[in-house]
Coordinates of C-alpha atoms in Angstrom, one line a residue:
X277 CA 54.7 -4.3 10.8
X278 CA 51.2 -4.3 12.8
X279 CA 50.1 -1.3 10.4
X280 CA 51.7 -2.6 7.2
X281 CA 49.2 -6.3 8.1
X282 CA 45.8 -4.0 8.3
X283 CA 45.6 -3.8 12.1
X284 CA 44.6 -0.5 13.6
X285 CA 46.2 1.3 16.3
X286 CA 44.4 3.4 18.7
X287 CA 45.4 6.4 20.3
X288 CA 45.1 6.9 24.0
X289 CA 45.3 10.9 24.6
X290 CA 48.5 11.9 25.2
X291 CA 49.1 12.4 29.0
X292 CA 45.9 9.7 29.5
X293 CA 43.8 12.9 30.7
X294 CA 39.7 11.8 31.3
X295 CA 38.9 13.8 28.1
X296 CA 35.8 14.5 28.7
X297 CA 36.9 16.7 31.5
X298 CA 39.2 18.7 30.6
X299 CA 38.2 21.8 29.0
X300 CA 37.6 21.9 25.2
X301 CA 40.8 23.7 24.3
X302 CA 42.9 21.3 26.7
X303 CA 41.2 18.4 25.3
X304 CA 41.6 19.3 21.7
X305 CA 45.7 19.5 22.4
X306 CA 46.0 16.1 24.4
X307 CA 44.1 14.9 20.7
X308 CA 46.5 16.4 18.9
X309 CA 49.7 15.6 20.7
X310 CA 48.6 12.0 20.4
X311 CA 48.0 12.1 16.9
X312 CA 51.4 14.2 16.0
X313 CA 53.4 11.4 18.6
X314 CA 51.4 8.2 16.8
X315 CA 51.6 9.8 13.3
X316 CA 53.6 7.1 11.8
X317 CA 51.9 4.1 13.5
X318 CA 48.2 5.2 12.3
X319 CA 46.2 6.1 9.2
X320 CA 44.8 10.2 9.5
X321 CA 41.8 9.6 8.2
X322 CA 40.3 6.3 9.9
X323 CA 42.1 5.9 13.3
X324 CA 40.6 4.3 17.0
X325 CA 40.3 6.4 20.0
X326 CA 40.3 4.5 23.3
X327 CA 38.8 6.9 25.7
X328 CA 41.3 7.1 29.0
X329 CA 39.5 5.5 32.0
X330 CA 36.4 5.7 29.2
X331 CA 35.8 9.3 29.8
X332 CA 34.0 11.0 26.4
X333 CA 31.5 13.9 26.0
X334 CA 29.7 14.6 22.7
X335 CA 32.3 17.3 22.3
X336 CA 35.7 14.7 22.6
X337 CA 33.6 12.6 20.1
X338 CA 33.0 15.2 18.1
X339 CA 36.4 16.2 17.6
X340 CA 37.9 12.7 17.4
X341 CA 34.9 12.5 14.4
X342 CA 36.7 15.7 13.1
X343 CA 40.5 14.6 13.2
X344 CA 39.7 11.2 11.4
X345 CA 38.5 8.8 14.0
X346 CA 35.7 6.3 12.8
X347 CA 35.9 4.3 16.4
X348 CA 36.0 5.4 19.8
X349 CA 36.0 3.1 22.7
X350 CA 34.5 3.3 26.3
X351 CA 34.9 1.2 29.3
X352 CA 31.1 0.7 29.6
X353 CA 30.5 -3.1 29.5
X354 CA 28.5 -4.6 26.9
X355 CA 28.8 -6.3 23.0
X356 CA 29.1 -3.4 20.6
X357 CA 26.0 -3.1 18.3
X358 CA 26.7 -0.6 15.5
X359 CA 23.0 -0.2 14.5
X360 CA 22.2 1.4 18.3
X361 CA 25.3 2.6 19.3
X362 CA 27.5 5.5 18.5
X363 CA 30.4 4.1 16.5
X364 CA 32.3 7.2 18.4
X365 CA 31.4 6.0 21.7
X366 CA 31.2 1.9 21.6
X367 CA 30.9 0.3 25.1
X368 CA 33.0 -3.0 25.3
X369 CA 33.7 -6.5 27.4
X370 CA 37.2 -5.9 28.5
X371 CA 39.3 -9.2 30.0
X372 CA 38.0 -9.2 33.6
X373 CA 34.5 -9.7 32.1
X374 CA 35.7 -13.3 30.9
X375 CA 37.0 -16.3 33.0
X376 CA 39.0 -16.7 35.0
X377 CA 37.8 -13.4 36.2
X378 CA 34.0 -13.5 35.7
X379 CA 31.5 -14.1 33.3
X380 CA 29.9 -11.5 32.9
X381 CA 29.7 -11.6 29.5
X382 CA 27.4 -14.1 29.2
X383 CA 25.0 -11.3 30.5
X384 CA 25.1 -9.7 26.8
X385 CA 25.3 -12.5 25.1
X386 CA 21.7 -12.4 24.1
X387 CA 21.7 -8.7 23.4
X388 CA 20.7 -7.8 27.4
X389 CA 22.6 -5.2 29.3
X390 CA 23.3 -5.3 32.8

């Protein structure tokens, strides 16, 4: 249903591995086991990648590029600009960066990082 009403699904590695870690041929597999197990929840050729714990090298975002993905997402906090950063490798404000938590995100509000 999510799918079918234009909403993307991301993958999340397979065994939640820090990609950027592991060695090229392990990462490659966790990729691919993800992919094969999300198969019928994504689209092939324009998926999102949400980086375990944020970890990504040029080489996971390189493959990610390679198997389809047109977003990957980090844990490093800040607003998302797509004309500086790498649409592979996108920091983010995740929930503790808003109240009741913090508000932290009212350090990027204005463009500024922390």
């Amino acid at each position: 249903t999510m799918k079918r009403h234009g909403m993307f699904i991301g993958i999340h590695g397979f065994d939640h591995y820090w990609l950027g870690n592991l060695s090229p041929e392990q990462m490659r597999r966790d990729v691919s086991q993800a992919l094969n197990v999300m198969d019928a929840f994504i689209d092939r050729d324009c998926w999102v990648m949400n980086y375990p714990y944020g970890s990504c090298s040029a080489e996971v975002t390189a493959y990610v590029k390679k198997r389809g993905g047109i977003i990957g997402l980090t844990v490093e906090p800040n607003i998302a600009d797509l004309s500086r950063h790498n649409p592979l490798a996108l920091p983010r404000l995740d929930c503790n960066d808003f109240p009741p938590k913090s508000e932290n995100y009212k350090n990027y509000a204005d463009g500024r990082e922390l």
